[in-house]
Short mmCIF file of C-alpha atoms in Angstrom, two decimals:
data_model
loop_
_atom_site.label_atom_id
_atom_site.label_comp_id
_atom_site.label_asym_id
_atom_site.label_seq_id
_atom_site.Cartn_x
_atom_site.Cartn_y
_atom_site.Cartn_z
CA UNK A 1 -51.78 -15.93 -71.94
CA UNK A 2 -51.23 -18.54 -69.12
CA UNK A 3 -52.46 -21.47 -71.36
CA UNK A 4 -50.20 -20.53 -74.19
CA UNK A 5 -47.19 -21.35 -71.81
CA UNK A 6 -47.69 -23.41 -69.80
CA UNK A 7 -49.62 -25.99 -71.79
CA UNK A 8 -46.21 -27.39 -73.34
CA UNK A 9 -45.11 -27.92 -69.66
CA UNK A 10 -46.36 -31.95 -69.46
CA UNK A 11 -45.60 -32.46 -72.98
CA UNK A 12 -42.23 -31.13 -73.00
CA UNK A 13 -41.16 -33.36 -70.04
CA UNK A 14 -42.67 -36.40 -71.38
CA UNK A 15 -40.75 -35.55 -74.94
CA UNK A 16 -37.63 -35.37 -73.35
CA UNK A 17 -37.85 -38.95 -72.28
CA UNK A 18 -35.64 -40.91 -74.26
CA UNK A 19 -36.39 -44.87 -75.52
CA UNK A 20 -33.75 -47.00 -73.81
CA UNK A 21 -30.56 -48.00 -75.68
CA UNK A 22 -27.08 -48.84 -75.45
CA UNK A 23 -24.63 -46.82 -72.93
CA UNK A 24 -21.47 -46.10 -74.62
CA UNK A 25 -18.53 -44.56 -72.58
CA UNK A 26 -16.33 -41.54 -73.10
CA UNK A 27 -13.27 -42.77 -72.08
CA UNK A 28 -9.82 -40.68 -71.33
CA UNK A 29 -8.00 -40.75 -74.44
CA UNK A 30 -11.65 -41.04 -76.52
CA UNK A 31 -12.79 -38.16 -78.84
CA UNK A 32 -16.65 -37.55 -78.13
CA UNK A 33 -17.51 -36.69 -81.56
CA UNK A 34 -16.11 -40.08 -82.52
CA UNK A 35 -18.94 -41.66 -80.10
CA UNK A 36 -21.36 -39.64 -80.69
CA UNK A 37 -20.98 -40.66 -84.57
CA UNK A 38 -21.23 -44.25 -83.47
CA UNK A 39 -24.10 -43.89 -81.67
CA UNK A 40 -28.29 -44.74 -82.12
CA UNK A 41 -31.01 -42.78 -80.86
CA UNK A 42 -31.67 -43.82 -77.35
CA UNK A 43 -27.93 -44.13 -76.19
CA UNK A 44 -26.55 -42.53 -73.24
CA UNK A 45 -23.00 -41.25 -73.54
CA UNK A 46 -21.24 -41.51 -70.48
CA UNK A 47 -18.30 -39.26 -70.02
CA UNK A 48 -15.72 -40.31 -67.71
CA UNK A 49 -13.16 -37.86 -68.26
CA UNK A 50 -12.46 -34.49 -70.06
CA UNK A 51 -11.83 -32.48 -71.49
CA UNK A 52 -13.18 -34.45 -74.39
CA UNK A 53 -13.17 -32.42 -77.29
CA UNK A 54 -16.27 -30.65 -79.10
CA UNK A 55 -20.11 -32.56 -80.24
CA UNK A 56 -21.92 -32.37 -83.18
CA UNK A 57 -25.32 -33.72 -83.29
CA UNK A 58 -27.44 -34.17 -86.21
CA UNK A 59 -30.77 -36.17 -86.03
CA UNK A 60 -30.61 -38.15 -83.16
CA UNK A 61 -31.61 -38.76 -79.89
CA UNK A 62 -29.09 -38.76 -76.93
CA UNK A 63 -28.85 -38.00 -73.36
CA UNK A 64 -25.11 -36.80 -72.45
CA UNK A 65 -24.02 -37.07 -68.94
CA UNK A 66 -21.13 -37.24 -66.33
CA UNK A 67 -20.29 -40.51 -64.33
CA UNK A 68 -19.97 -40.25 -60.43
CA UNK A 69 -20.63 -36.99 -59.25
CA UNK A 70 -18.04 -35.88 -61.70
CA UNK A 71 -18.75 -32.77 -64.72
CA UNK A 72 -16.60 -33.09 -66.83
CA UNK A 73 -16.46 -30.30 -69.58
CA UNK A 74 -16.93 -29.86 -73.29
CA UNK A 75 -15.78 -27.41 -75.27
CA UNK A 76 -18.45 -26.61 -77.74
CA UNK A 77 -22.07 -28.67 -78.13
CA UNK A 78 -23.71 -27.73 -81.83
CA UNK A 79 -27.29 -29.91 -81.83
CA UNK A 80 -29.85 -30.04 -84.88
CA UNK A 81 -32.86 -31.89 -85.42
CA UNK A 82 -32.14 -33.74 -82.24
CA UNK A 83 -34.05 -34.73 -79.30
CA UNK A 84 -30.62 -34.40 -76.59
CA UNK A 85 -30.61 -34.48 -72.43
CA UNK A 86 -27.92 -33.00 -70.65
CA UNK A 87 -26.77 -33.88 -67.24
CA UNK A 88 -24.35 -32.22 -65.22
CA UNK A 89 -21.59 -31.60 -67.97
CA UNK A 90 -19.74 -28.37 -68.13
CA UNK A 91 -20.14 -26.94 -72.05
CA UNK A 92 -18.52 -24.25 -73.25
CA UNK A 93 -20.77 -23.10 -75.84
CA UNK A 94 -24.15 -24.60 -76.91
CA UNK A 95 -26.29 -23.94 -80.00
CA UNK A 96 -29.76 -25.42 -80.82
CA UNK A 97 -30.69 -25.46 -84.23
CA UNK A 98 -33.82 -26.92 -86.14
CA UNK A 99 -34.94 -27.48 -90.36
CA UNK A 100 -38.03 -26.97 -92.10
CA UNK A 101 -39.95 -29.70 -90.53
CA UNK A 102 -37.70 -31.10 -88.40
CA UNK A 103 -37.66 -30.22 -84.39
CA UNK A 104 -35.05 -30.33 -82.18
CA UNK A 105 -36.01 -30.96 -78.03
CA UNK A 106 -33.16 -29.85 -75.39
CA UNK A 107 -33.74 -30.63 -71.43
CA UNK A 108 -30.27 -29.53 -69.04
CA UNK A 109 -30.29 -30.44 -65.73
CA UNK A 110 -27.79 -29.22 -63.29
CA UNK A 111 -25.36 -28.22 -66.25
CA UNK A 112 -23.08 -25.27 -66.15
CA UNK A 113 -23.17 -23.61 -69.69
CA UNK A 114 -20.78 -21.33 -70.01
CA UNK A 115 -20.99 -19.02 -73.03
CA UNK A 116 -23.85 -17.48 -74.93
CA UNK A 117 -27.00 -19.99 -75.37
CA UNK A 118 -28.81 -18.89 -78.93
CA UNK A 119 -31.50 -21.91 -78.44
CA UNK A 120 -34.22 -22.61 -81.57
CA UNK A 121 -35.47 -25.93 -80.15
CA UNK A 122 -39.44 -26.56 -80.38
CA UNK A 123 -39.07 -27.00 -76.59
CA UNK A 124 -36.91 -26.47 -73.98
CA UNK A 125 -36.63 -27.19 -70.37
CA UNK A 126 -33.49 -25.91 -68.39
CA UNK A 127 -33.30 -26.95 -64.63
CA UNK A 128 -31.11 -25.72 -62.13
CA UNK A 129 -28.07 -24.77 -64.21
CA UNK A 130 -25.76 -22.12 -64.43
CA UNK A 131 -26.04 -20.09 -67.04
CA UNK A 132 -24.03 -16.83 -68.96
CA UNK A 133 -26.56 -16.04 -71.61
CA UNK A 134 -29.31 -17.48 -73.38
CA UNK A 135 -31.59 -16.24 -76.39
CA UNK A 136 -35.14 -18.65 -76.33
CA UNK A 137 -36.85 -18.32 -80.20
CA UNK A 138 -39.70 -20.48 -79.38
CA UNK A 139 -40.93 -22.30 -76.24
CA UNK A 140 -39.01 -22.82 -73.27
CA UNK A 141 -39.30 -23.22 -69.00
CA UNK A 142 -36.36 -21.86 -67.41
CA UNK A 143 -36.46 -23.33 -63.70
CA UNK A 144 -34.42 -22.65 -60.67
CA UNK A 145 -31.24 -21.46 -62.76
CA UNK A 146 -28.24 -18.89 -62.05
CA UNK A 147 -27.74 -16.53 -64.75
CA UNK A 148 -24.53 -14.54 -63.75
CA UNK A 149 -23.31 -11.96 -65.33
CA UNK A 150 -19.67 -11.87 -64.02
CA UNK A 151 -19.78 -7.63 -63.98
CA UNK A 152 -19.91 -8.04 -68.26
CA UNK A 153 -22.40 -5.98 -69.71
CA UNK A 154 -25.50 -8.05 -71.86
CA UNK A 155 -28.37 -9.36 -71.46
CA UNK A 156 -29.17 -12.49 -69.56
CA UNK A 157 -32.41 -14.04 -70.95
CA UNK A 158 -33.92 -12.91 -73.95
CA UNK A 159 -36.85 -14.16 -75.44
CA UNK A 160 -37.27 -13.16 -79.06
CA UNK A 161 -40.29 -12.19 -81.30
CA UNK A 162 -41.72 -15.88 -81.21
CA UNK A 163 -40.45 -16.86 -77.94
CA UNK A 164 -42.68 -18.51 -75.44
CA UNK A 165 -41.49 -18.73 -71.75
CA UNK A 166 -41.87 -19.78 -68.18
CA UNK A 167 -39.04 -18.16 -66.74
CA UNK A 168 -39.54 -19.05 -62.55
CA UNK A 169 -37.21 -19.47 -59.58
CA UNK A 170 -34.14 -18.38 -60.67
CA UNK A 171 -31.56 -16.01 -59.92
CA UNK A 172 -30.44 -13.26 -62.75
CA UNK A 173 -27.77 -10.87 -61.60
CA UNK A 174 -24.17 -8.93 -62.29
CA UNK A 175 -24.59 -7.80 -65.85
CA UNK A 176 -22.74 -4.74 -65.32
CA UNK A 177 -20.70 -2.13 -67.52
CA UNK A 178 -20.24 1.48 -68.57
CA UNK A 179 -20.80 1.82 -71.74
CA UNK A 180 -20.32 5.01 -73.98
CA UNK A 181 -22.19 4.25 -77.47
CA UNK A 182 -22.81 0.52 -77.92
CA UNK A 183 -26.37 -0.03 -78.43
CA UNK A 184 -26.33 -3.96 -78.39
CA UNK A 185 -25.01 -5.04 -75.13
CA UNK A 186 -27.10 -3.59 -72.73
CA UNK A 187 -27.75 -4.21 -68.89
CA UNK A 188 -30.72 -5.92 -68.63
CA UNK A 189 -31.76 -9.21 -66.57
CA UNK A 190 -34.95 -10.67 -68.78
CA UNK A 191 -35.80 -8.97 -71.94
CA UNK A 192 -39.00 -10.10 -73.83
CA UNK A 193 -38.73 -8.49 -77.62
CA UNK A 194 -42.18 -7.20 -79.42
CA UNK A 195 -44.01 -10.52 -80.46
CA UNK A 196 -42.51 -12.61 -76.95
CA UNK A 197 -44.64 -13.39 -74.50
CA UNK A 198 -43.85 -14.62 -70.98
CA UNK A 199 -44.86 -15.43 -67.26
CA UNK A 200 -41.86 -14.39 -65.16
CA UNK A 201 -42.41 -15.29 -61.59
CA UNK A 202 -40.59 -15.56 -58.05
CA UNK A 203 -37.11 -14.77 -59.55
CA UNK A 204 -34.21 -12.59 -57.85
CA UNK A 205 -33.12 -10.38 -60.05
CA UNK A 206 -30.38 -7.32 -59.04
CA UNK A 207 -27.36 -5.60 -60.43
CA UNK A 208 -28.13 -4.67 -63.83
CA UNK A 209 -25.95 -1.55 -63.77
CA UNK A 210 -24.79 0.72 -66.38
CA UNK A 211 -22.96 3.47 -64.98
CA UNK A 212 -21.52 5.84 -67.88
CA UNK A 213 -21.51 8.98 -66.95
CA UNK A 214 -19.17 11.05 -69.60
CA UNK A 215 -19.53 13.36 -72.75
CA UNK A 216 -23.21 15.71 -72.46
CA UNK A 217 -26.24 14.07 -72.84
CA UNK A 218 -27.42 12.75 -76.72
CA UNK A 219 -29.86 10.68 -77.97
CA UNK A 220 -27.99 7.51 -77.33
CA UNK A 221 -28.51 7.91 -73.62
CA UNK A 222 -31.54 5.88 -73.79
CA UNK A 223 -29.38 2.58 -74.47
CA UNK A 224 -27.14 3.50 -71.88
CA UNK A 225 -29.65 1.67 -69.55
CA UNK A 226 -29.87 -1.05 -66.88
CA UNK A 227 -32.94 -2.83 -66.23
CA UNK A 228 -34.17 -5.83 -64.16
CA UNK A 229 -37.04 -6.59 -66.16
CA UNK A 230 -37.83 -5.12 -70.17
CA UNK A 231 -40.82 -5.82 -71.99
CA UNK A 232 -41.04 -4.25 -75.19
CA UNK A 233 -44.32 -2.56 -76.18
CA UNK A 234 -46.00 -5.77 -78.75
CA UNK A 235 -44.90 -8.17 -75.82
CA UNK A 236 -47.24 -10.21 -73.22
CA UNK A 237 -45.78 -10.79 -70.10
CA UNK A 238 -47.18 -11.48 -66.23
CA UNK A 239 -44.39 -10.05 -63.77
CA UNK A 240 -45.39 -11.52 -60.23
CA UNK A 241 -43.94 -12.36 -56.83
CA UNK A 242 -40.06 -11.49 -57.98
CA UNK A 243 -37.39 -9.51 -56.12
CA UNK A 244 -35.68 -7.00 -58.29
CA UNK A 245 -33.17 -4.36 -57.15
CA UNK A 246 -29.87 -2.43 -57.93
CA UNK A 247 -31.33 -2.23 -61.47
CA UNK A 248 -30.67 1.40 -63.37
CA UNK A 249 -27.87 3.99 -64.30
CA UNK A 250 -27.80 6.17 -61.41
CA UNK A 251 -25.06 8.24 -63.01
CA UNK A 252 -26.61 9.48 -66.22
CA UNK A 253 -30.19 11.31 -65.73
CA UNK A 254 -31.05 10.70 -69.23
CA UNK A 255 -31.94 6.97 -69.51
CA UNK A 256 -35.32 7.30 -69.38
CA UNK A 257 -35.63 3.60 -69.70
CA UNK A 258 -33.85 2.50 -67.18
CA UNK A 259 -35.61 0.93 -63.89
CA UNK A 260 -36.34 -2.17 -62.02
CA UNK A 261 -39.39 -2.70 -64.42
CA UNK A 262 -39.42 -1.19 -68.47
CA UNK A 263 -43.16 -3.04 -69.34
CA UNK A 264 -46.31 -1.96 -71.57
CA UNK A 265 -49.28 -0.67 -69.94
CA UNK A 266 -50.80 -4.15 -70.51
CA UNK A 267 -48.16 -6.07 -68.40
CA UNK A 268 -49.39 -7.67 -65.49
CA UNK A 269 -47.35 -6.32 -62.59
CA UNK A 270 -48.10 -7.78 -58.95
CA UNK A 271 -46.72 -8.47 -55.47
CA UNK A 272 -43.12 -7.70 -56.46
CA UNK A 273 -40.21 -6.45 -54.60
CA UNK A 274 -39.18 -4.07 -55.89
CA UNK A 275 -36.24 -2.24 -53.90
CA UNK A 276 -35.54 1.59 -54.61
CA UNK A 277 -32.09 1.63 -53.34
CA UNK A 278 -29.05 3.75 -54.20
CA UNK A 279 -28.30 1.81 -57.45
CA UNK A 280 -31.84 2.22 -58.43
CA UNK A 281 -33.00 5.34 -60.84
CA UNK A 282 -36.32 4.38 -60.68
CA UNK A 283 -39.21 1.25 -60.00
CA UNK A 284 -41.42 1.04 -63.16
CA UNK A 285 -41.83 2.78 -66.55
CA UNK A 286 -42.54 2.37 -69.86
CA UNK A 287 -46.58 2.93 -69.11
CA UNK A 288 -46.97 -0.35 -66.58
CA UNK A 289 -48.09 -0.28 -63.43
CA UNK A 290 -47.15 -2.03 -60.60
CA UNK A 291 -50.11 -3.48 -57.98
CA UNK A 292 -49.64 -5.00 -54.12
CA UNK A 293 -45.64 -4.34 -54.43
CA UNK A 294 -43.09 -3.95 -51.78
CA UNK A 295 -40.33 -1.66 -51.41
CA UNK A 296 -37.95 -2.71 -49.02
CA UNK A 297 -34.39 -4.32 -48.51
CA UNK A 298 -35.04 -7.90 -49.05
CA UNK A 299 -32.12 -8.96 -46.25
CA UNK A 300 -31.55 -12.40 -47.18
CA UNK A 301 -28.89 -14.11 -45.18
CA UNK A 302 -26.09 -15.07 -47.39
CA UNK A 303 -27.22 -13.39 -51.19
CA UNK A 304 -23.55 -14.71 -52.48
CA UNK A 305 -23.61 -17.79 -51.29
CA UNK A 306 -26.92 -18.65 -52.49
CA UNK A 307 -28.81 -18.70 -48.75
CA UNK A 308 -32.01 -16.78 -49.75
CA UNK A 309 -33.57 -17.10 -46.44
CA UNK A 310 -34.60 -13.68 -44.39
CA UNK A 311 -32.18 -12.89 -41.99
CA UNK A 312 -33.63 -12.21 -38.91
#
């Protein structure tokens, strides 16, 4: 299962390397869609200012990016059958779409996107971002990103039925609600859908909280649920070295599904954290087991302010 993931790695970062053209400039009173029509494959568009309006990209090849330190913002980014870098931009909502026989190749670094990602690249590489949401239908390394919930109940990565991921170093945390009988948004940090398969290592993952607790129990109480980590049953996934805690629904006994870890017994489940605190209903289930774990408070220094060092 490792070489099915990570064999795109090299490749994928090579692809994103753009042939060198002109630099065209976003300039205050400029509309960006108005340079990005004017553009070639292999130009950089430079935005000096924003907001700058919305981007549509269709068959071409661009890298996007701020000018001096600044990130400036755009409000929506649609890209199809387009090879497109992102650096440090603020974008409100970003969608990645590809044709029969056409491929589309997104790399972010240091972006914050905003709204709900629903990516269909070939191949994807996001890099220390900050990040709401994002679906993954095919390949994709997720690296040293913060996925944050803001207390809003949902899921924050999901890789679908022919997803293939590297999801490592990041932080996944606050998707929080109380739900009553909504079966879609769900509290859940990574979910990996029947078909997915991923390697999910040496990421922090807490506070994926549902905490209804009204009516008597019924057969929805199983999507009342929070969970750190879900791997449906026809998934593949390697769970190793992460910290996950605070994951559950505490208030409502009947979510059997709900715990740090929801996996098939053919997961591969080692040298976690996982934390059984208050906010916890349980570690594992779903038929996995977990090997060489630890259960204990993790203690970092400064958790909210991103120090993840042990405090001493």
């Amino acid at each position: 299962m490792k070489s099915s993931i990570l064999t795109f790695s090299l490749s994928l970062i090579l692809g994103t390397t753009l042939s060198h053209g002109a630099t065209r400039f976003v300039q205050p009173n400029d509309v960006l869609q108005d340079v990005i029509d004017a553009s070639s494959s292999g130009d950089v568009i430079a935005i000096v200012k924003s907001p700058c309006g919305t981007g549509n990209i269709q068959g071409k090849d661009l890298t996007l990016r701020g000018v001096n330190n600044v990130m400036p913002v755009v409000g929506t980014l649609d890209i199809n059958n387009s090879k497109v870098n992102l650096l440090k931009l603020k974008v409100g909502g970003l969608s990645v779409s590809e044709s029969t026989g056409q491929k589309s190749h997104l790399f972010a670094h240091a972006c914050d996107l905003l709204g709900s990602i629903d990516n269909n690249a070939s191949t994807t590489r996001l890099q220390y971002c900050k990040v709401y949401r994002l679906k993954i239908h095919k390949q994709a390394e997720i690296v040293g990103c913060e996925f944050n919930g803001n207390q809003n109940s949902g899921i924050g990565i999901e890789v679908m039925q022919a997803g293939r991921a590297t999801i490592n170093n990041n932080r996944i945390f606050d998707y929080k609600g109380s739900l009553s009988n909504n079966t879609d948004f769900q509290m859940i940090g990574i979910k990996i859908n029947d078909g997915g398969i991923a390697e999910i290592a040496n990421n922090i993952i807490y506070n994926c909280i549902n905490s209804y607790n009204g009516g008597p129990a019924s057969s929805k109480d199983n999507f009342r649920r929070g969970i750190g980590i879900l791997a449906r049953i026809q998934s593949q996934v390697s769970i190793t070295g992460n910290a996950i805690w605070s994951c559950g629904n505490k208030a409502r006994a009947g979510c059997a599904s709900s715990a740090l870890i929801n996996a098939p017994a053919n997961a591969v489940i080692e040298h976690n954290l996982l934390y059984n605190d208050a906010n916890t209903l349980r570690k594992v289930t779903g038929g996995c087991q977990s090997f060489y774990e630890i259960d204990a408070d993790p203690k970092f220094t400064d958790l909210a302010n991103g120090d993840f060092t042990l405090a001493s």
